[in-house]
């Protein structure tokens, strides 16, 4: 998987997507012996302390993102605490504000999509904390010293839509599953509108979208209603801008026995892979970035900040397109861990890996 670094372009905010998994996780830390050839800021007797705060939760993407960040941080000898707010804005902001009074060296903040996040991040920076954000308010890129990371949403939407257009030869009635109000969704929608204007044979006949703890269930119900409105020959495909939409749509289409409707989605998880590999599933393609890799790279960028090294204002990870045919031709069932054996370069990147990080990893692996 190819990665793209941008120093001043737009970042992305996969923002939103789900709510549910809850709680807080803390890793243990103890006194450390300094390691040679490592910046002193990350090489003291007391471990570097990191807090990862994510607004959404309950989904595989969240779990894998947090696991990627925690694994990378702990491999460097850091103490990493994680918390998901399960879509609860008050809980999310409370966690950030508490960080001002706690002895954390750095923060990774995910899905901080509102103006309040900006003012809170500014306070963290003024208090001497290092901050990396993911899929958050784009104005955060204007806060000095903060890096805004994202998936390349334009590329995600382009990969999925170009495949839909190719498969339908540019002529299809489609349903659009999308929700407004989140930076990544806004970017994906811009691509969608452009593709429809360039391909007049692709016609939107219906749409649905809601961000909630039960998004998948609500989507399934909405698509069930759509399928009754559009009998065979009246609906050819569904474009789902989030895997919570795609899962709900896939269940509805399967239950209705409608093998004429194909689904093209964005994002991937173990649940998604299981669904796509089902021979009866209508989900044909999904464009995605490895969420564990996002967490890992965010942690590396944060480590560089704490070490006093230069980091970009923005960084976007480019996606891969995963097909049903790829998965079904694999030897055995494919999950997030084995996906790299099916999709070239999946989950792999040495971006922002410094020699001193390798030294720390070797030291703490003993």
mmCIF file of C-alpha atoms in Angstrom:
data_model
loop_
_atom_site.group_PDB
_atom_site.id
_atom_site.type_symbol
_atom_site.label_atom_id
_atom_site.label_comp_id
_atom_site.label_asym_id
_atom_site.label_seq_id
_atom_site.Cartn_x
_atom_site.Cartn_y
_atom_site.Cartn_z
ATOM 1 C CA UNK A 1 0.000 0.000 0.000
ATOM 2 C CA UNK A 2 1.403 3.323 -1.033
ATOM 3 C CA UNK A 3 1.340 6.192 1.413
ATOM 4 C CA UNK A 4 1.144 9.890 0.663
ATOM 5 C CA UNK A 5 2.554 12.643 2.838
ATOM 6 C CA UNK A 6 1.193 16.163 2.554
ATOM 7 C CA UNK A 7 2.609 19.170 4.334
ATOM 8 C CA UNK A 8 -0.216 21.595 3.768
ATOM 9 C CA UNK A 9 -2.989 19.906 1.860
ATOM 10 C CA UNK A 10 -6.272 18.797 3.246
ATOM 11 C CA UNK A 11 -6.300 15.947 5.691
ATOM 12 C CA UNK A 12 -8.988 13.581 6.233
ATOM 13 C CA UNK A 13 -11.425 12.767 8.749
ATOM 14 C CA UNK A 14 -13.047 9.483 8.417
ATOM 15 C CA UNK A 15 -14.841 11.141 11.041
ATOM 16 C CA UNK A 16 -17.617 9.546 12.718
ATOM 17 C CA UNK A 17 -18.335 6.088 11.926
ATOM 18 C CA UNK A 18 -19.909 4.400 14.730
ATOM 19 C CA UNK A 19 -20.278 4.465 18.378
ATOM 20 C CA UNK A 20 -20.268 1.716 20.841
ATOM 21 C CA UNK A 21 -17.166 0.078 22.212
ATOM 22 C CA UNK A 22 -16.449 1.622 25.427
ATOM 23 C CA UNK A 23 -14.126 2.359 27.989
ATOM 24 C CA UNK A 24 -10.620 2.929 28.900
ATOM 25 C CA UNK A 25 -7.504 0.821 28.667
ATOM 26 C CA UNK A 26 -4.223 1.528 30.412
ATOM 27 C CA UNK A 27 -0.847 -0.051 29.778
ATOM 28 C CA UNK A 28 1.573 -0.466 32.599
ATOM 29 C CA UNK A 29 4.814 1.462 32.827
ATOM 30 C CA UNK A 30 7.818 1.243 35.090
ATOM 31 C CA UNK A 31 11.190 2.871 35.480
ATOM 32 C CA UNK A 32 13.462 2.620 32.465
ATOM 33 C CA UNK A 33 17.176 2.400 31.906
ATOM 34 C CA UNK A 34 18.270 5.026 29.335
ATOM 35 C CA UNK A 35 19.289 3.613 25.958
ATOM 36 C CA UNK A 36 22.245 4.867 23.931
ATOM 37 C CA UNK A 37 21.693 6.840 20.708
ATOM 38 C CA UNK A 38 18.116 7.758 21.557
ATOM 39 C CA UNK A 39 16.800 11.346 21.999
ATOM 40 C CA UNK A 40 16.734 12.265 25.676
ATOM 41 C CA UNK A 41 13.099 13.432 25.495
ATOM 42 C CA UNK A 42 11.991 9.822 24.946
ATOM 43 C CA UNK A 43 14.785 8.191 26.923
ATOM 44 C CA UNK A 44 14.328 9.038 30.586
ATOM 45 C CA UNK A 45 13.934 6.802 33.601
ATOM 46 C CA UNK A 46 10.200 7.455 33.630
ATOM 47 C CA UNK A 47 8.340 6.183 30.550
ATOM 48 C CA UNK A 48 6.810 8.573 28.046
ATOM 49 C CA UNK A 49 3.062 8.689 28.763
ATOM 50 C CA UNK A 50 0.570 8.827 25.920
ATOM 51 C CA UNK A 51 -3.206 9.131 25.971
ATOM 52 C CA UNK A 52 -5.268 8.106 22.937
ATOM 53 C CA UNK A 53 -8.779 9.585 22.947
ATOM 54 C CA UNK A 54 -11.310 8.534 20.316
ATOM 55 C CA UNK A 55 -14.767 10.012 20.029
ATOM 56 C CA UNK A 56 -16.365 7.002 18.346
ATOM 57 C CA UNK A 57 -16.235 3.365 19.373
ATOM 58 C CA UNK A 58 -17.844 -0.033 19.242
ATOM 59 C CA UNK A 59 -16.588 -1.028 15.809
ATOM 60 C CA UNK A 60 -13.671 -3.076 14.500
ATOM 61 C CA UNK A 61 -12.064 0.027 13.016
ATOM 62 C CA UNK A 62 -11.851 1.645 16.444
ATOM 63 C CA UNK A 63 -10.515 -1.493 18.115
ATOM 64 C CA UNK A 64 -7.837 -1.970 15.469
ATOM 65 C CA UNK A 65 -6.853 1.712 15.431
ATOM 66 C CA UNK A 66 -6.383 1.700 19.208
ATOM 67 C CA UNK A 67 -4.549 -1.617 19.127
ATOM 68 C CA UNK A 68 -2.182 -0.315 16.444
ATOM 69 C CA UNK A 69 -1.396 2.817 18.434
ATOM 70 C CA UNK A 70 -0.939 0.924 21.698
ATOM 71 C CA UNK A 71 1.265 -1.784 20.188
ATOM 72 C CA UNK A 72 3.523 0.759 18.490
ATOM 73 C CA UNK A 73 3.807 2.914 21.602
ATOM 74 C CA UNK A 74 4.553 0.021 23.920
ATOM 75 C CA UNK A 75 7.190 -1.291 21.501
ATOM 76 C CA UNK A 76 8.991 2.022 22.106
ATOM 77 C CA UNK A 77 8.704 1.653 25.876
ATOM 78 C CA UNK A 78 5.874 4.177 26.189
ATOM 79 C CA UNK A 79 2.943 3.900 28.572
ATOM 80 C CA UNK A 80 -0.183 4.127 26.458
ATOM 81 C CA UNK A 81 -3.693 4.681 27.832
ATOM 82 C CA UNK A 82 -6.699 4.582 25.515
ATOM 83 C CA UNK A 83 -10.279 5.724 25.893
ATOM 84 C CA UNK A 84 -13.260 5.649 23.567
ATOM 85 C CA UNK A 85 -16.201 7.976 24.165
ATOM 86 C CA UNK A 86 -18.686 5.825 22.228
ATOM 87 C CA UNK A 87 -19.943 8.840 20.314
ATOM 88 C CA UNK A 88 -20.605 10.782 23.536
ATOM 89 C CA UNK A 89 -19.319 14.316 22.911
ATOM 90 C CA UNK A 90 -19.386 15.266 26.586
ATOM 91 C CA UNK A 91 -17.324 12.229 27.549
ATOM 92 C CA UNK A 92 -14.901 12.894 24.700
ATOM 93 C CA UNK A 93 -14.289 16.512 25.665
ATOM 94 C CA UNK A 94 -14.074 15.647 29.336
ATOM 95 C CA UNK A 95 -11.282 13.192 28.547
ATOM 96 C CA UNK A 96 -9.327 15.865 26.672
ATOM 97 C CA UNK A 97 -9.812 18.438 29.413
ATOM 98 C CA UNK A 98 -8.724 15.971 32.064
ATOM 99 C CA UNK A 99 -5.533 15.545 30.084
ATOM 100 C CA UNK A 100 -4.585 19.113 30.905
ATOM 101 C CA UNK A 101 -4.259 18.188 34.561
ATOM 102 C CA UNK A 102 -2.574 14.818 33.999
ATOM 103 C CA UNK A 103 1.076 14.074 33.376
ATOM 104 C CA UNK A 104 0.808 12.848 29.789
ATOM 105 C CA UNK A 105 3.524 13.836 27.344
ATOM 106 C CA UNK A 106 1.409 13.445 24.245
ATOM 107 C CA UNK A 107 -2.073 12.837 22.902
ATOM 108 C CA UNK A 108 -3.586 11.160 19.872
ATOM 109 C CA UNK A 109 -7.085 12.527 19.344
ATOM 110 C CA UNK A 110 -9.414 10.779 16.919
ATOM 111 C CA UNK A 111 -12.620 12.100 15.359
ATOM 112 C CA UNK A 112 -12.637 15.451 17.125
ATOM 113 C CA UNK A 113 -14.943 16.984 14.547
ATOM 114 C CA UNK A 114 -16.214 20.109 16.329
ATOM 115 C CA UNK A 115 -14.942 23.591 17.171
ATOM 116 C CA UNK A 116 -14.560 22.702 20.851
ATOM 117 C CA UNK A 117 -11.838 20.211 19.916
ATOM 118 C CA UNK A 118 -9.798 23.014 18.388
ATOM 119 C CA UNK A 119 -9.824 25.155 21.522
ATOM 120 C CA UNK A 120 -9.032 22.138 23.693
ATOM 121 C CA UNK A 121 -6.128 21.047 21.513
ATOM 122 C CA UNK A 122 -4.750 24.586 21.658
ATOM 123 C CA UNK A 123 -4.791 24.374 25.450
ATOM 124 C CA UNK A 124 -2.944 21.056 25.341
ATOM 125 C CA UNK A 125 -0.266 22.531 23.100
ATOM 126 C CA UNK A 126 0.039 25.638 25.291
ATOM 127 C CA UNK A 127 0.558 23.291 28.245
ATOM 128 C CA UNK A 128 3.520 21.728 26.450
ATOM 129 C CA UNK A 129 1.777 18.558 25.280
ATOM 130 C CA UNK A 130 2.436 17.056 21.837
ATOM 131 C CA UNK A 131 -0.676 16.302 19.773
ATOM 132 C CA UNK A 132 -1.531 14.229 16.694
ATOM 133 C CA UNK A 133 -5.121 14.111 15.461
ATOM 134 C CA UNK A 134 -6.918 11.688 13.162
ATOM 135 C CA UNK A 135 -10.051 12.343 11.104
ATOM 136 C CA UNK A 136 -10.700 15.533 12.976
ATOM 137 C CA UNK A 137 -11.677 19.162 12.318
ATOM 138 C CA UNK A 138 -9.521 20.425 9.454
ATOM 139 C CA UNK A 139 -8.866 23.697 11.256
ATOM 140 C CA UNK A 140 -6.572 21.744 13.590
ATOM 141 C CA UNK A 141 -3.926 21.893 10.886
ATOM 142 C CA UNK A 142 -3.641 25.605 11.704
ATOM 143 C CA UNK A 143 -2.700 24.908 15.324
ATOM 144 C CA UNK A 144 1.062 25.206 15.444
ATOM 145 C CA UNK A 145 2.815 21.939 16.144
ATOM 146 C CA UNK A 146 -0.242 19.723 15.595
ATOM 147 C CA UNK A 147 -0.356 17.089 12.842
ATOM 148 C CA UNK A 148 -3.700 16.240 11.266
ATOM 149 C CA UNK A 149 -3.757 12.706 9.852
ATOM 150 C CA UNK A 150 -6.404 11.061 7.749
ATOM 151 C CA UNK A 151 -7.245 8.534 5.144
ATOM 152 C CA UNK A 152 -7.251 9.909 1.619
ATOM 153 C CA UNK A 153 -11.027 10.202 1.373
ATOM 154 C CA UNK A 154 -10.986 11.411 -2.202
ATOM 155 C CA UNK A 155 -9.002 8.327 -3.194
ATOM 156 C CA UNK A 156 -11.303 6.039 -1.187
ATOM 157 C CA UNK A 157 -14.403 7.347 -2.959
ATOM 158 C CA UNK A 158 -12.694 7.379 -6.356
ATOM 159 C CA UNK A 159 -11.552 3.752 -6.128
ATOM 160 C CA UNK A 160 -15.012 2.481 -5.204
ATOM 161 C CA UNK A 161 -16.957 4.663 -7.627
ATOM 162 C CA UNK A 162 -14.653 4.078 -10.589
ATOM 163 C CA UNK A 163 -15.136 0.350 -10.111
ATOM 164 C CA UNK A 164 -18.912 0.759 -9.918
ATOM 165 C CA UNK A 165 -18.883 2.810 -13.118
ATOM 166 C CA UNK A 166 -16.658 0.262 -14.850
ATOM 167 C CA UNK A 167 -18.774 -2.716 -13.812
ATOM 168 C CA UNK A 168 -22.023 -1.064 -14.931
ATOM 169 C CA UNK A 169 -20.482 0.374 -18.115
ATOM 170 C CA UNK A 170 -21.522 3.813 -16.919
ATOM 171 C CA UNK A 171 -25.257 3.121 -16.833
ATOM 172 C CA UNK A 172 -27.000 2.276 -13.558
ATOM 173 C CA UNK A 173 -29.639 3.292 -11.049
ATOM 174 C CA UNK A 174 -28.006 3.512 -7.641
ATOM 175 C CA UNK A 175 -28.822 4.177 -4.011
ATOM 176 C CA UNK A 176 -26.449 6.419 -2.047
ATOM 177 C CA UNK A 177 -25.676 5.730 1.616
ATOM 178 C CA UNK A 178 -24.039 8.811 3.125
ATOM 179 C CA UNK A 179 -24.333 11.145 6.110
ATOM 180 C CA UNK A 180 -23.419 14.826 6.176
ATOM 181 C CA UNK A 181 -21.627 16.754 8.897
ATOM 182 C CA UNK A 182 -18.277 14.987 9.042
ATOM 183 C CA UNK A 183 -15.149 16.161 7.181
ATOM 184 C CA UNK A 184 -14.378 12.772 5.569
ATOM 185 C CA UNK A 185 -17.972 12.384 4.450
ATOM 186 C CA UNK A 186 -17.920 15.859 2.947
ATOM 187 C CA UNK A 187 -14.836 14.943 0.949
ATOM 188 C CA UNK A 188 -16.294 11.637 -0.191
ATOM 189 C CA UNK A 189 -19.495 13.382 -1.249
ATOM 190 C CA UNK A 190 -17.550 15.894 -3.340
ATOM 191 C CA UNK A 191 -16.083 13.003 -5.348
ATOM 192 C CA UNK A 192 -19.512 11.392 -5.628
ATOM 193 C CA UNK A 193 -21.082 14.538 -7.039
ATOM 194 C CA UNK A 194 -18.230 14.971 -9.499
ATOM 195 C CA UNK A 195 -18.454 11.362 -10.710
ATOM 196 C CA UNK A 196 -22.211 11.661 -11.251
ATOM 197 C CA UNK A 197 -21.779 14.874 -13.213
ATOM 198 C CA UNK A 198 -19.139 13.191 -15.390
ATOM 199 C CA UNK A 199 -21.240 10.047 -15.868
ATOM 200 C CA UNK A 200 -24.856 11.029 -16.585
ATOM 201 C CA UNK A 201 -25.779 7.381 -17.063
ATOM 202 C CA UNK A 202 -25.282 6.816 -13.332
ATOM 203 C CA UNK A 203 -28.486 8.006 -11.681
ATOM 204 C CA UNK A 204 -29.210 8.275 -7.974
ATOM 205 C CA UNK A 205 -32.734 7.044 -7.274
ATOM 206 C CA UNK A 206 -32.635 7.012 -3.468
ATOM 207 C CA UNK A 207 -30.407 7.769 -0.475
ATOM 208 C CA UNK A 208 -30.156 7.210 3.264
ATOM 209 C CA UNK A 209 -27.714 8.012 6.024
ATOM 210 C CA UNK A 210 -27.615 8.335 9.790
ATOM 211 C CA UNK A 211 -24.752 8.245 12.288
ATOM 212 C CA UNK A 212 -25.838 6.468 15.456
ATOM 213 C CA UNK A 213 -24.987 3.585 17.732
ATOM 214 C CA UNK A 214 -27.313 1.411 15.625
ATOM 215 C CA UNK A 215 -26.362 2.736 12.184
ATOM 216 C CA UNK A 216 -26.133 -0.762 10.692
ATOM 217 C CA UNK A 217 -29.611 -1.741 11.882
ATOM 218 C CA UNK A 218 -31.183 1.515 10.722
ATOM 219 C CA UNK A 219 -29.489 1.157 7.350
ATOM 220 C CA UNK A 220 -30.687 -2.419 6.969
ATOM 221 C CA UNK A 221 -34.266 -1.294 7.618
ATOM 222 C CA UNK A 222 -33.957 1.636 5.204
ATOM 223 C CA UNK A 223 -32.531 -0.525 2.416
ATOM 224 C CA UNK A 224 -35.246 -3.127 2.951
ATOM 225 C CA UNK A 225 -37.779 -0.362 2.275
ATOM 226 C CA UNK A 226 -35.846 0.799 -0.784
ATOM 227 C CA UNK A 227 -35.809 -2.678 -2.298
ATOM 228 C CA UNK A 228 -39.604 -2.799 -2.111
ATOM 229 C CA UNK A 229 -39.781 0.547 -3.926
ATOM 230 C CA UNK A 230 -37.361 -0.553 -6.640
ATOM 231 C CA UNK A 231 -38.067 -4.051 -7.935
ATOM 232 C CA UNK A 232 -35.638 -5.949 -10.139
ATOM 233 C CA UNK A 233 -34.409 -3.787 -12.990
ATOM 234 C CA UNK A 234 -35.013 -0.533 -11.116
ATOM 235 C CA UNK A 235 -31.979 -0.605 -8.792
ATOM 236 C CA UNK A 236 -28.564 -1.863 -9.901
ATOM 237 C CA UNK A 237 -26.102 -0.885 -7.190
ATOM 238 C CA UNK A 238 -25.571 0.733 -3.814
ATOM 239 C CA UNK A 239 -22.657 3.021 -2.998
ATOM 240 C CA UNK A 240 -21.963 2.948 0.751
ATOM 241 C CA UNK A 241 -19.590 5.601 2.051
ATOM 242 C CA UNK A 242 -18.989 3.763 5.335
ATOM 243 C CA UNK A 243 -18.801 0.077 6.194
ATOM 244 C CA UNK A 244 -21.540 0.405 8.813
ATOM 245 C CA UNK A 245 -23.796 1.348 5.891
ATOM 246 C CA UNK A 246 -22.459 -1.428 3.673
ATOM 247 C CA UNK A 247 -23.008 -4.169 6.261
ATOM 248 C CA UNK A 248 -26.621 -3.105 6.820
ATOM 249 C CA UNK A 249 -27.257 -2.861 3.093
ATOM 250 C CA UNK A 250 -25.685 -6.275 2.427
ATOM 251 C CA UNK A 251 -27.921 -7.922 5.008
ATOM 252 C CA UNK A 252 -31.021 -6.306 3.537
ATOM 253 C CA UNK A 253 -30.163 -7.274 -0.033
ATOM 254 C CA UNK A 254 -29.387 -10.875 0.952
ATOM 255 C CA UNK A 255 -32.589 -11.244 2.962
ATOM 256 C CA UNK A 256 -34.571 -9.943 -0.002
ATOM 257 C CA UNK A 257 -32.871 -12.421 -2.328
ATOM 258 C CA UNK A 258 -31.897 -9.612 -4.675
ATOM 259 C CA UNK A 259 -28.802 -10.839 -6.492
ATOM 260 C CA UNK A 260 -29.293 -8.055 -9.045
ATOM 261 C CA UNK A 261 -28.101 -5.344 -6.616
ATOM 262 C CA UNK A 262 -24.348 -4.991 -6.038
ATOM 263 C CA UNK A 263 -22.677 -3.040 -3.208
ATOM 264 C CA UNK A 264 -19.545 -0.895 -3.409
ATOM 265 C CA UNK A 265 -18.241 0.340 -0.077
ATOM 266 C CA UNK A 266 -15.551 2.100 1.924
ATOM 267 C CA UNK A 267 -13.596 0.788 4.948
ATOM 268 C CA UNK A 268 -12.828 -2.743 6.052
ATOM 269 C CA UNK A 269 -12.927 -4.804 9.235
ATOM 270 C CA UNK A 270 -13.045 -8.482 10.191
ATOM 271 C CA UNK A 271 -16.838 -8.350 10.075
ATOM 272 C CA UNK A 272 -16.686 -6.752 6.620
ATOM 273 C CA UNK A 273 -14.260 -9.377 5.320
ATOM 274 C CA UNK A 274 -16.480 -12.158 6.597
ATOM 275 C CA UNK A 275 -19.465 -10.578 4.880
ATOM 276 C CA UNK A 276 -17.696 -10.018 1.543
ATOM 277 C CA UNK A 277 -16.389 -13.606 1.491
ATOM 278 C CA UNK A 278 -19.912 -14.995 1.801
ATOM 279 C CA UNK A 279 -20.683 -16.322 -1.723
ATOM 280 C CA UNK A 280 -24.201 -14.900 -1.432
ATOM 281 C CA UNK A 281 -23.093 -11.427 -0.354
ATOM 282 C CA UNK A 282 -23.818 -8.559 -2.775
ATOM 283 C CA UNK A 283 -20.791 -6.607 -1.463
ATOM 284 C CA UNK A 284 -18.338 -6.663 -4.387
ATOM 285 C CA UNK A 285 -15.628 -4.110 -3.568
ATOM 286 C CA UNK A 286 -14.457 -1.981 -0.666
ATOM 287 C CA UNK A 287 -11.777 0.712 -0.585
ATOM 288 C CA UNK A 288 -9.873 0.920 2.678
ATOM 289 C CA UNK A 289 -6.790 1.719 4.741
ATOM 290 C CA UNK A 290 -5.552 -0.610 7.493
ATOM 291 C CA UNK A 291 -6.838 1.001 10.735
ATOM 292 C CA UNK A 292 -4.055 -0.587 12.812
ATOM 293 C CA UNK A 293 -1.506 1.044 10.521
ATOM 294 C CA UNK A 294 -3.185 4.414 11.031
ATOM 295 C CA UNK A 295 -2.820 4.060 14.808
ATOM 296 C CA UNK A 296 0.781 2.925 14.433
ATOM 297 C CA UNK A 297 1.783 5.815 12.175
ATOM 298 C CA UNK A 298 0.009 8.327 14.411
ATOM 299 C CA UNK A 299 2.095 7.019 17.317
ATOM 300 C CA UNK A 300 5.340 7.341 15.334
ATOM 301 C CA UNK A 301 4.537 10.931 14.402
ATOM 302 C CA UNK A 302 3.742 11.690 18.036
ATOM 303 C CA UNK A 303 7.006 10.086 19.154
ATOM 304 C CA UNK A 304 8.920 12.315 16.736
ATOM 305 C CA UNK A 305 7.155 15.388 18.108
ATOM 306 C CA UNK A 306 8.055 14.470 21.672
ATOM 307 C CA UNK A 307 11.648 13.899 20.550
ATOM 308 C CA UNK A 308 11.711 17.429 19.106
ATOM 309 C CA UNK A 309 11.891 16.308 15.486
ATOM 310 C CA UNK A 310 10.170 17.835 12.470
ATOM 311 C CA UNK A 311 6.744 16.487 11.536
ATOM 312 C CA UNK A 312 4.262 17.449 8.780
ATOM 313 C CA UNK A 313 1.126 19.533 9.286
ATOM 314 C CA UNK A 314 -0.889 16.881 7.496
ATOM 315 C CA UNK A 315 -0.470 13.274 6.498
ATOM 316 C CA UNK A 316 -2.863 11.159 4.433
ATOM 317 C CA UNK A 317 -2.734 7.401 4.008
ATOM 318 C CA UNK A 318 -3.666 6.121 0.571
ATOM 319 C CA UNK A 319 -6.124 3.234 0.321
ATOM 320 C CA UNK A 320 -6.289 -0.093 -1.458
ATOM 321 C CA UNK A 321 -9.237 -1.564 -3.333
ATOM 322 C CA UNK A 322 -10.274 -4.985 -2.043
ATOM 323 C CA UNK A 323 -12.440 -7.199 -4.235
ATOM 324 C CA UNK A 324 -14.733 -10.118 -3.509
ATOM 325 C CA UNK A 325 -12.882 -12.136 -6.163
ATOM 326 C CA UNK A 326 -9.538 -11.518 -4.421
ATOM 327 C CA UNK A 327 -10.873 -12.747 -1.113
ATOM 328 C CA UNK A 328 -12.656 -15.770 -2.530
ATOM 329 C CA UNK A 329 -9.580 -16.885 -4.467
ATOM 330 C CA UNK A 330 -7.475 -16.851 -1.284
ATOM 331 C CA UNK A 331 -6.432 -20.017 0.486
ATOM 332 C CA UNK A 332 -8.888 -20.171 3.357
ATOM 333 C CA UNK A 333 -10.780 -17.430 5.176
ATOM 334 C CA UNK A 334 -9.199 -13.963 5.145
ATOM 335 C CA UNK A 335 -9.165 -11.678 8.195
ATOM 336 C CA UNK A 336 -7.445 -8.385 8.976
ATOM 337 C CA UNK A 337 -4.258 -10.178 10.006
ATOM 338 C CA UNK A 338 -4.011 -12.291 6.858
ATOM 339 C CA UNK A 339 -5.254 -9.597 4.440
ATOM 340 C CA UNK A 340 -1.659 -8.594 3.673
ATOM 341 C CA UNK A 341 -1.245 -11.968 1.968
ATOM 342 C CA UNK A 342 -4.070 -11.069 -0.409
ATOM 343 C CA UNK A 343 -3.650 -7.318 -0.944
ATOM 344 C CA UNK A 344 -0.098 -6.307 -1.771
ATOM 345 C CA UNK A 345 1.441 -3.915 0.775
ATOM 346 C CA UNK A 346 -1.564 -4.010 3.097
ATOM 347 C CA UNK A 347 -0.737 -2.777 6.609
ATOM 348 C CA UNK A 348 2.928 -2.190 5.830
ATOM 349 C CA UNK A 349 4.835 1.081 6.036
ATOM 350 C CA UNK A 350 8.147 2.325 7.393
ATOM 351 C CA UNK A 351 6.996 5.949 7.247
ATOM 352 C CA UNK A 352 8.250 8.024 10.177
ATOM 353 C CA UNK A 353 10.345 5.131 11.483
ATOM 354 C CA UNK A 354 13.660 6.533 12.737
ATOM 355 C CA UNK A 355 16.825 4.628 13.656
ATOM 356 C CA UNK A 356 16.347 5.523 17.311
ATOM 357 C CA UNK A 357 12.892 3.955 17.201
ATOM 358 C CA UNK A 358 14.428 0.732 15.916
ATOM 359 C CA UNK A 359 16.930 0.919 18.774
ATOM 360 C CA UNK A 360 14.150 1.315 21.343
ATOM 361 C CA UNK A 361 12.142 -1.526 19.827
ATOM 362 C CA UNK A 362 15.130 -3.845 19.958
ATOM 363 C CA UNK A 363 15.784 -2.834 23.563
ATOM 364 C CA UNK A 364 12.201 -3.374 24.777
ATOM 365 C CA UNK A 365 11.785 -6.598 22.777
ATOM 366 C CA UNK A 366 14.398 -8.258 25.019
#
